[in-house]
Short mmCIF file of C-alpha atoms and ligand atoms in Angstrom, two decimals:
data_model
loop_
_atom_site.label_atom_id
_atom_site.label_comp_id
_atom_site.label_asym_id
_atom_site.label_seq_id
_atom_site.Cartn_x
_atom_site.Cartn_y
_atom_site.Cartn_z
CA UNK R 271 138.66 175.03 159.83
CA UNK R 272 136.70 178.21 160.58
CA UNK R 273 136.53 181.80 159.31
CA UNK R 274 136.11 183.12 162.86
CA UNK R 275 139.18 185.35 163.52
CA UNK R 276 139.17 184.70 167.29
CA UNK R 277 141.82 182.25 168.49
CA UNK R 278 140.10 178.99 169.37
CA UNK R 279 140.04 177.79 172.96
CA UNK R 280 142.11 174.95 174.36
CA UNK R 281 139.32 172.36 174.44
CA UNK R 282 138.29 173.22 170.87
CA UNK R 283 141.86 172.81 169.62
CA UNK R 284 142.19 169.54 171.55
CA UNK R 285 139.34 168.15 169.46
CA UNK R 286 139.77 169.90 166.10
CA UNK R 287 143.40 170.94 165.52
CA UNK R 288 144.97 168.90 162.73
CA UNK R 289 141.76 166.97 162.07
CA UNK R 290 139.95 168.08 158.94
CA UNK R 291 137.51 165.55 157.47
CA UNK R 292 139.53 163.08 155.38
CA UNK R 293 139.79 164.62 151.87
CA UNK R 294 139.45 161.25 150.13
CA UNK R 295 136.47 159.77 152.02
CA UNK R 296 135.00 162.44 154.30
CA UNK R 297 135.80 160.28 157.33
CA UNK R 298 135.22 162.61 160.28
CA UNK R 299 137.64 160.97 162.68
CA UNK R 300 141.33 160.95 161.67
CA UNK R 301 141.86 157.64 159.82
CA UNK R 302 144.71 155.34 160.82
CA UNK R 303 146.80 155.48 157.63
CA UNK R 304 148.26 152.04 158.06
CA UNK R 305 150.54 152.33 155.05
CA UNK R 306 154.31 152.20 154.87
CA UNK R 307 154.59 154.09 151.57
CA UNK R 308 152.58 156.63 149.57
CA UNK R 309 152.29 156.59 145.78
CA UNK R 310 153.86 159.49 143.89
CA UNK R 311 151.73 161.30 141.30
CA UNK R 312 154.63 161.20 138.79
CA UNK R 313 158.42 161.23 138.68
CA UNK R 314 158.62 165.02 139.09
CA UNK R 315 156.42 164.86 142.22
CA UNK R 316 158.68 162.18 143.68
CA UNK R 317 161.78 164.27 142.96
CA UNK R 318 160.26 167.39 144.55
CA UNK R 319 159.32 165.46 147.70
CA UNK R 320 162.80 163.96 148.00
CA UNK R 321 164.40 167.38 147.47
CA UNK R 322 162.21 168.99 150.20
CA UNK R 323 160.77 171.36 147.56
CA UNK R 324 157.27 170.06 148.28
CA UNK R 325 155.75 168.76 151.51
CA UNK R 326 154.02 165.40 151.28
CA UNK R 327 154.17 161.74 152.11
CA UNK R 328 156.93 159.39 150.97
CA UNK R 329 157.54 156.70 153.56
CA UNK R 330 156.20 156.40 157.10
CA UNK R 331 159.58 156.48 158.82
CA UNK R 332 159.53 160.20 157.93
CA UNK R 333 155.91 161.25 157.49
CA UNK R 334 152.48 159.65 157.83
CA UNK R 335 149.10 161.44 157.68
CA UNK R 336 147.84 160.13 161.05
CA UNK R 337 151.08 161.17 162.71
CA UNK R 338 150.93 164.55 160.91
CA UNK R 339 147.48 165.20 162.38
CA UNK R 340 148.86 164.54 165.85
CA UNK R 341 151.87 166.80 165.17
CA UNK R 342 149.55 169.63 164.14
CA UNK R 343 147.43 169.09 167.25
CA UNK R 344 150.27 169.11 169.79
CA UNK R 345 151.84 172.14 168.04
CA UNK R 346 148.49 173.98 168.32
CA UNK R 347 148.04 173.06 172.00
CA UNK R 348 151.54 174.25 172.89
CA UNK R 349 151.32 177.35 170.68
CA UNK R 350 154.33 176.21 168.60
CA UNK R 351 155.31 176.70 164.96
CA UNK R 352 155.66 172.95 164.39
CA UNK R 353 156.04 169.58 166.05
CA UNK R 354 157.61 166.23 165.34
CA UNK R 355 156.33 163.08 166.99
CA UNK R 356 158.49 160.10 167.83
CA UNK R 357 158.36 156.69 169.43
CA UNK R 358 158.63 157.63 173.13
CA UNK R 359 159.31 160.49 175.48
CA UNK R 360 162.94 159.44 175.74
CA UNK R 361 163.22 159.39 171.96
CA UNK R 362 161.82 162.95 171.96
CA UNK R 363 164.63 164.10 174.25
CA UNK R 364 167.29 162.74 171.88
CA UNK R 365 165.39 164.19 168.91
CA UNK R 366 165.32 167.61 170.62
CA UNK R 367 169.07 167.57 171.31
CA UNK R 368 170.23 165.98 168.05
CA UNK R 369 170.14 169.11 165.82
CA UNK R 370 171.86 171.18 168.52
CA UNK R 371 174.64 168.90 169.66
CA UNK R 372 177.95 167.45 168.53
CA UNK R 373 180.95 165.71 170.12
CA UNK R 374 182.45 167.76 172.96
CA UNK R 375 179.31 169.86 173.48
CA UNK R 376 177.22 169.94 176.65
CA UNK R 377 173.84 170.81 178.10
CA UNK R 378 172.94 172.23 181.49
CA UNK R 379 170.01 170.41 183.09
CA UNK R 380 167.96 170.69 186.24
CA UNK R 381 169.00 168.31 189.02
CA UNK R 382 165.28 167.58 189.51
CA UNK R 383 164.33 165.32 186.59
CA UNK R 384 162.59 162.05 185.81
CA UNK R 385 164.98 159.25 186.86
CA UNK R 386 165.24 157.84 183.34
CA UNK R 387 166.26 161.27 182.07
CA UNK R 388 169.00 161.56 184.68
CA UNK R 389 170.37 158.21 183.46
CA UNK R 390 170.03 159.19 179.78
CA UNK R 391 171.82 162.50 180.35
CA UNK R 392 174.47 161.37 182.84
CA UNK R 393 175.44 158.15 181.06
CA UNK R 394 173.98 157.31 177.64
CA UNK R 395 174.54 160.62 175.84
CA UNK R 396 178.25 160.34 176.67
CA UNK R 397 178.42 157.68 173.94
CA UNK R 398 177.70 160.49 171.46
CA UNK R 399 180.41 162.66 173.03
CA UNK R 400 177.77 164.90 174.63
CA UNK R 401 177.70 165.68 178.34
CA UNK R 402 175.37 167.17 180.92
CA UNK R 403 175.90 169.36 183.99
CA UNK R 404 173.12 169.07 186.57
CA UNK R 405 172.33 172.17 188.62
CA UNK R 406 169.69 173.43 191.04
CA UNK R 407 167.64 175.75 188.85
CA UNK R 408 166.68 177.91 191.84
CA UNK R 409 170.37 178.85 192.14
CA UNK R 410 170.61 181.21 189.16
CA UNK R 411 174.30 181.95 189.74
CA UNK R 412 175.02 178.22 189.55
CA UNK R 413 173.06 177.95 186.30
CA UNK R 414 175.02 180.84 184.77
CA UNK R 415 178.31 179.40 186.04
CA UNK R 416 177.56 175.99 184.50
CA UNK R 417 177.11 177.48 181.02
CA UNK R 418 180.24 177.75 178.87
CA UNK R 419 181.05 178.22 175.14
CA UNK R 420 180.26 174.56 174.49
CA UNK R 421 176.79 174.63 176.09
CA UNK R 422 174.01 174.26 173.55
CA UNK R 423 170.84 174.12 175.68
CA UNK R 424 169.30 174.30 179.14
CA UNK R 425 166.91 171.42 179.91
CA UNK R 426 164.26 171.25 182.63
CA UNK R 427 160.81 169.85 183.45
CA UNK R 428 157.94 172.31 183.98
CA UNK R 429 156.66 170.34 186.99
CA UNK R 430 159.28 167.77 187.87
CA UNK R 431 158.92 164.07 188.42
CA UNK R 432 158.67 162.87 191.14
CA UNK R 433 159.07 165.65 193.69
CA UNK R 434 156.51 168.10 192.34
CA UNK R 435 159.15 170.86 192.09
CA UNK R 436 157.88 173.69 189.90
CA UNK R 437 160.31 175.44 187.55
CA UNK R 438 160.35 179.23 187.18
CA UNK R 439 160.41 178.98 183.37
CA UNK R 440 160.53 182.75 182.64
CA UNK R 441 163.60 183.14 184.89
CA UNK R 442 165.44 180.20 183.32
CA UNK R 443 164.43 181.31 179.80
CA UNK R 444 166.00 184.69 180.61
CA UNK R 445 169.31 182.99 181.47
CA UNK R 446 169.14 180.93 178.25
CA UNK R 447 168.53 184.14 176.26
CA UNK R 448 171.55 185.86 177.85
CA UNK R 449 173.68 182.89 176.76
CA UNK R 450 172.12 182.71 173.26
CA UNK R 451 171.02 179.09 173.72
CA UNK R 452 167.58 177.45 173.68
CA UNK R 453 165.65 176.40 176.77
CA UNK R 454 164.09 172.93 176.37
CA UNK R 455 161.18 172.16 178.71
CA UNK R 456 159.80 168.67 179.31
CA UNK R 457 156.12 169.55 179.77
CA UNK R 458 154.91 165.97 180.36
CA UNK R 459 153.63 166.47 183.91
CA UNK R 460 152.00 169.86 183.47
CA UNK R 461 150.62 169.28 179.95
CA UNK R 462 149.75 172.34 177.84
CA UNK R 463 146.49 172.56 179.80
CA UNK R 464 148.35 173.72 182.92
CA UNK R 465 151.46 175.30 181.38
CA UNK R 466 152.52 176.55 177.94
CA UNK R 467 156.32 176.87 178.23
CA UNK R 468 156.72 178.53 174.80
CA UNK R 469 154.62 181.48 176.05
CA UNK R 470 156.95 181.73 179.06
CA UNK R 471 160.08 182.00 176.89
CA UNK R 472 161.11 178.40 176.15
CA UNK R 473 162.32 177.49 172.64
CA UNK R 474 161.48 173.78 172.56
CA UNK R 475 158.98 171.61 174.45
CA UNK R 476 159.31 167.84 174.73
CA UNK R 477 156.59 165.45 175.78
CA UNK R 478 156.12 161.88 176.77
CA UNK R 479 152.77 161.38 175.00
CA UNK R 480 152.65 158.11 176.93
CA UNK R 481 151.38 159.94 180.01
CA UNK R 482 148.54 162.50 180.34
CA UNK R 483 148.18 163.30 176.66
CA UNK R 484 147.07 159.73 175.92
CA UNK R 485 145.77 159.44 179.46
CA UNK R 486 144.91 155.78 179.70
CA UNK R 487 148.18 153.88 179.76
CA UNK R 488 147.88 152.28 176.33
CA UNK R 489 150.72 153.45 174.07
CA UNK R 490 154.20 154.95 174.05
CA UNK R 491 154.95 158.18 172.21
CA UNK R 492 156.88 161.43 172.31
CA UNK R 493 156.86 164.86 170.72
CA UNK R 494 159.14 167.85 170.23
CA UNK R 495 157.43 171.21 169.67
CA UNK R 496 159.39 174.23 168.39
CA UNK R 497 158.46 177.86 169.09
CA UNK R 498 159.81 178.86 165.66
CA UNK R 499 161.34 181.95 167.24
CA UNK R 500 164.96 180.99 167.94
CA UNK R 501 167.57 182.51 165.59
CA UNK R 502 169.60 179.42 164.73
CA UNK R 503 171.94 181.43 162.46
CA UNK R 504 172.89 184.23 164.90
CA UNK R 505 175.87 182.67 166.68
CA UNK R 506 177.32 179.94 164.48
CA UNK R 507 176.66 177.53 167.36
CA UNK R 508 174.00 175.51 165.50
CA UNK R 509 175.58 174.55 162.16
CA UNK R 510 173.14 171.66 161.55
CA UNK R 511 170.40 174.28 161.21
CA UNK R 512 172.35 177.23 159.79
CA UNK R 513 175.00 175.70 157.49
CA UNK R 514 174.71 173.86 154.15
CA UNK R 515 173.43 170.28 154.57
CA UNK R 516 175.36 167.91 152.28
CA UNK R 517 172.58 165.29 152.21
CA UNK R 518 170.20 167.85 150.65
CA UNK R 519 172.51 169.49 148.05
CA UNK R 520 173.75 172.18 150.40
CA UNK R 521 170.32 173.33 151.59
CA UNK R 522 170.41 175.51 154.73
CA UNK R 523 167.46 174.59 156.95
CA UNK R 524 167.13 177.87 158.79
CA UNK R 525 167.49 180.08 155.70
CA UNK R 526 165.11 177.87 153.66
CA UNK R 527 162.40 177.00 156.18
CA UNK R 528 162.54 179.89 158.70
CA UNK R 529 160.26 179.19 161.65
CA UNK R 530 159.80 175.59 160.44
CA UNK R 531 163.57 174.87 160.29
CA UNK R 532 163.81 172.79 163.45
CA UNK R 533 160.73 170.72 162.58
CA UNK R 534 161.85 170.09 158.99
CA UNK R 535 165.32 169.11 160.18
CA UNK R 536 163.83 166.74 162.75
CA UNK R 537 161.84 164.96 160.05
CA UNK R 538 164.26 165.12 157.10
CA UNK R 539 167.39 164.24 159.11
CA UNK R 540 166.30 163.13 162.61
CA UNK R 541 163.55 160.65 161.78
CA UNK R 542 165.20 159.66 158.51
CA UNK R 543 168.48 158.66 160.16
CA UNK R 544 167.65 157.90 163.80
CA UNK R 545 164.38 156.14 162.91
CA UNK R 546 162.59 156.87 166.23
CA UNK R 547 159.27 156.99 164.41
CA UNK R 548 155.81 156.99 166.00
CA UNK R 549 153.53 154.44 164.36
CA UNK R 550 150.08 155.52 163.12
CA UNK R 551 148.18 153.20 165.51
CA UNK R 552 149.87 154.84 168.48
CA UNK R 553 149.20 158.29 166.99
CA UNK R 554 145.51 157.36 166.80
CA UNK R 555 145.37 156.46 170.51
CA UNK R 556 147.10 159.71 171.43
CA UNK R 557 144.69 161.73 169.27
CA UNK R 558 141.74 160.04 171.04
CA UNK R 559 143.25 160.79 174.42
CA UNK R 560 143.97 164.45 173.69
CA UNK R 561 140.28 165.08 172.88
CA UNK R 562 139.50 164.88 176.62
CA UNK R 563 142.75 166.35 177.98
CA UNK R 564 141.15 169.50 179.45
CA UNK R 565 138.35 167.59 181.16
CA UNK R 566 140.71 165.01 182.58
CA UNK R 567 143.31 167.50 183.81
CA UNK R 568 140.68 169.47 185.72
CA UNK R 569 139.67 166.28 187.50
CA UNK R 570 143.27 165.11 188.01
CA UNK R 571 144.15 168.43 189.64
CA UNK R 572 141.01 168.59 191.82
CA UNK R 573 141.57 165.02 193.02
CA UNK R 574 145.27 165.62 193.67
CA UNK R 575 144.49 168.70 195.75
CA UNK R 576 141.91 166.83 197.81
CA UNK R 577 144.05 163.73 198.37
CA UNK R 578 147.15 165.83 199.17
CA UNK R 579 145.20 167.84 201.78
CA UNK R 580 143.93 164.63 203.36
CA UNK R 581 147.43 163.12 203.46
CA UNK R 582 148.96 166.30 204.88
CA UNK R 583 146.58 166.13 207.83
CA UNK R 584 147.38 162.45 208.50
CA UNK R 585 149.81 161.75 211.40
CA UNK R 586 151.36 158.75 209.60
CA UNK R 587 152.63 161.05 206.84
CA UNK R 588 155.73 163.18 207.49
CA UNK R 589 155.54 165.32 204.34
CA UNK R 590 153.52 165.81 201.17
CA UNK R 591 155.39 167.54 198.34
CA UNK R 592 152.38 168.76 196.36
CA UNK R 593 152.93 172.33 195.17
CA UNK R 594 149.18 172.97 195.43
CA UNK R 595 149.48 172.93 199.25
CA UNK R 596 149.78 176.23 201.13
CA UNK R 597 152.99 175.18 202.87
CA UNK R 598 154.83 174.14 199.70
CA UNK R 599 157.95 176.19 198.88
CA UNK R 600 156.61 176.36 195.30
CA UNK R 601 153.09 177.48 196.21
CA UNK R 602 153.55 181.15 195.21
CA UNK R 603 155.24 180.11 191.95
CA UNK R 604 152.38 177.77 191.06
CA UNK R 605 149.81 180.50 191.55
CA UNK R 606 151.82 182.90 189.38
CA UNK R 607 152.87 180.56 186.57
CA UNK R 608 150.49 177.58 186.68
CA UNK R 609 147.19 179.12 187.78
CA UNK R 610 145.10 176.09 186.76
CA UNK R 611 146.92 173.88 189.24
CA UNK R 612 150.06 172.02 190.17
CA UNK R 613 149.40 168.76 188.31
CA UNK R 614 148.57 165.43 189.89
CA UNK R 615 151.90 163.81 190.73
CA UNK R 616 153.57 164.17 194.10
CA UNK R 617 155.44 162.24 196.75
CA UNK R 618 154.67 161.49 200.36
CA UNK R 619 157.32 160.86 202.99
CA UNK R 620 156.30 158.24 205.52
CA UNK R 621 157.37 158.43 209.17
CA UNK R 622 158.19 154.72 209.07
CA UNK R 623 160.88 155.22 206.36
CA UNK R 624 161.82 152.71 203.64
CA UNK R 625 160.07 149.74 205.30
CA UNK R 626 156.80 151.65 205.77
CA UNK R 627 156.88 152.67 202.09
CA UNK R 628 157.28 149.09 200.89
CA UNK R 629 154.57 147.87 203.31
CA UNK R 630 152.11 150.55 202.20
CA UNK R 631 152.67 149.78 198.50
CA UNK R 632 151.94 146.10 199.13
CA UNK R 633 148.66 146.82 200.93
CA UNK R 634 147.14 148.92 198.15
CA UNK R 635 144.07 147.39 196.49
CA UNK R 636 142.49 149.75 193.93
CA UNK R 637 145.64 151.81 193.42
CA UNK R 638 148.04 150.10 191.00
CA UNK R 639 151.70 149.54 191.76
CA UNK R 640 153.22 150.31 188.36
CA UNK R 641 156.06 152.33 186.79
CA UNK R 642 153.86 154.79 184.97
CA UNK R 643 152.07 158.08 185.60
CA UNK R 644 149.42 160.21 183.99
CA UNK R 645 146.91 157.37 183.74
CA UNK R 646 143.17 157.63 184.46
CA UNK R 647 143.93 155.15 187.26
CA UNK R 648 145.70 156.21 190.46
CA UNK R 649 149.20 154.73 190.51
CA UNK R 650 151.82 154.36 193.22
CA UNK R 651 155.48 153.47 193.23
CA UNK R 652 158.48 153.56 195.55
CA UNK R 653 161.00 155.45 193.37
CA UNK R 654 164.14 154.59 195.37
CA UNK R 655 163.77 150.85 194.67
CA UNK R 656 162.44 151.24 191.10
CA UNK R 657 162.48 154.29 188.77
CA UNK R 658 165.34 155.99 190.61
CA UNK R 659 167.23 152.84 191.70
CA UNK R 660 170.04 153.44 189.17
CA UNK R 661 170.86 156.72 190.93
CA UNK R 662 173.11 157.12 193.96
CA UNK R 663 171.33 157.96 197.23
CA UNK R 664 172.61 161.56 196.93
CA UNK R 665 171.18 161.79 193.40
CA UNK R 666 167.91 160.25 194.64
CA UNK R 667 167.56 162.89 197.33
CA UNK R 668 168.53 165.71 194.90
CA UNK R 669 165.87 164.42 192.49
CA UNK R 670 163.23 164.35 195.26
CA UNK R 671 163.17 160.55 195.32
CA UNK R 672 164.74 159.61 198.65
CA UNK R 673 164.29 156.12 200.19
CA UNK R 674 161.40 157.13 202.51
CA UNK R 675 159.16 158.43 199.70
CA UNK R 676 156.22 156.99 197.81
CA UNK R 677 155.22 158.63 194.53
CA UNK R 678 151.51 158.97 193.76
CA UNK R 679 150.01 159.72 190.36
CA UNK R 680 146.46 160.70 191.24
CA UNK R 681 143.85 159.43 188.77
CA UNK R 682 140.33 160.52 187.93
CA UNK R 683 138.41 158.02 190.07
CA UNK R 684 136.08 159.28 192.82
CA UNK R 685 138.43 160.90 195.33
CA UNK R 686 136.75 159.15 198.31
CA UNK R 687 137.85 155.80 196.87
CA UNK R 688 141.45 156.96 196.39
CA UNK R 689 141.54 158.20 200.00
CA UNK R 690 139.96 154.99 201.33
CA UNK R 691 142.61 152.85 199.63
CA UNK R 692 145.46 155.04 200.93
CA UNK R 693 143.97 155.00 204.43
CA UNK R 694 143.91 151.19 204.40
CA UNK R 695 147.45 150.94 202.98
CA UNK R 696 148.97 153.30 205.54
CA UNK R 697 147.73 150.80 208.08
C1 PLP Y 1556 157.79 159.11 181.36
C2 PLP Y 1556 158.57 160.36 181.26
C3 PLP Y 1556 159.59 160.49 180.30
C4 PLP Y 1556 159.95 159.38 179.35
O1 PLP Y 1556 158.90 159.10 178.48
P1 PLP Y 1556 158.67 157.65 177.80
O2 PLP Y 1556 157.47 157.88 176.95
O3 PLP Y 1556 158.48 156.68 178.91
O4 PLP Y 1556 159.92 157.38 177.02
C5 PLP Y 1556 160.27 161.68 180.24
N1 PLP Y 1556 159.98 162.69 181.08
C6 PLP Y 1556 159.03 162.60 182.02
C7 PLP Y 1556 158.74 163.75 182.92
C8 PLP Y 1556 158.28 161.43 182.14
O5 PLP Y 1556 157.34 161.34 183.08
#
């Protein structure tokens, strides 16, 4: 893209990474390659592509040029060796675990996670014979005690949904290193603008592209980004990556592809067989969104800080969990690890309890009552009766989603208008 040896800045990469002018037409914006299949030059070319001896396009369940551009862009923004995109954030979580796991194996995950992830990990993955142990990541002895010979990863969120808890990624990455297993970080809420988990020692990053990266609530998507640094062959614990793969004539992914092993496996086996493919239209929307990620995140964070300070001073509000506030237990950690801010999602606890939460939600006018976050619009929801309703009350409280809480995803409107709507709703 440029001969300049300096590393390019975040906002430059957000616009340019993965997006050369189209070689066939010169189109400056990444075209939507709305094609299921791609014509082979000749029979030998086709055979090389199928044998993974040459990288190229065969069939859009595996690879598509619009999706490839997005993969290159998210890998660049996270500082990874490669990325694979898939159909949703939840698909990305399965795609991240799939090469690592097998029947009887487990993961250790933070107790503070997106409600849907708690359900996926506590119930659905059991159908594959996988299991999950949830622990408080601030209790390092408990994390170490939860890891055994069958543990294949630690999973956490950088900033967690909904409680605004902030993970000490370097500390947890150190525990993962001691155990010889990868740390997987869901970086959806922080985005690579606020936090780059791979630089703090994580091996894999997963994203719901649905949220801030797209930024306008239009499409679903997910991504898995690999640091390229984990030694998949060191322990014998990751045979999918280190041992001969029968479907590709005994090819060993790690030996053959090195730093790209995880990404190649995710495409050649994961997308091929699980089929959780991102479509090129959705990839286009995400690419458009990412162009303004830095600008939007600055505004999201500034608005969240201002609204959180206003709410904290309001007598109707018992607690605001925003880690950008001085009194937050995570305030020091945010300043050390997330210096550009603590994101734009937090919860407020209302003195009137469950009933006051429901009443406030119903009185909102500009702010939308929806099950989403990371939109340009400010959004509100009562997690205990919606996103976290499949959890027990104890799990809800552990996840920072107790019955007397409202979750706010602060948008990029004028902050005075967000505050005016909240003031009216709190009645
Ligand atoms: C929304 C979300 C997910 C799930 O992503 P989808 O794109 O909805 O499948 C996972 N993790 C976090 C933190 C989320 O906010």
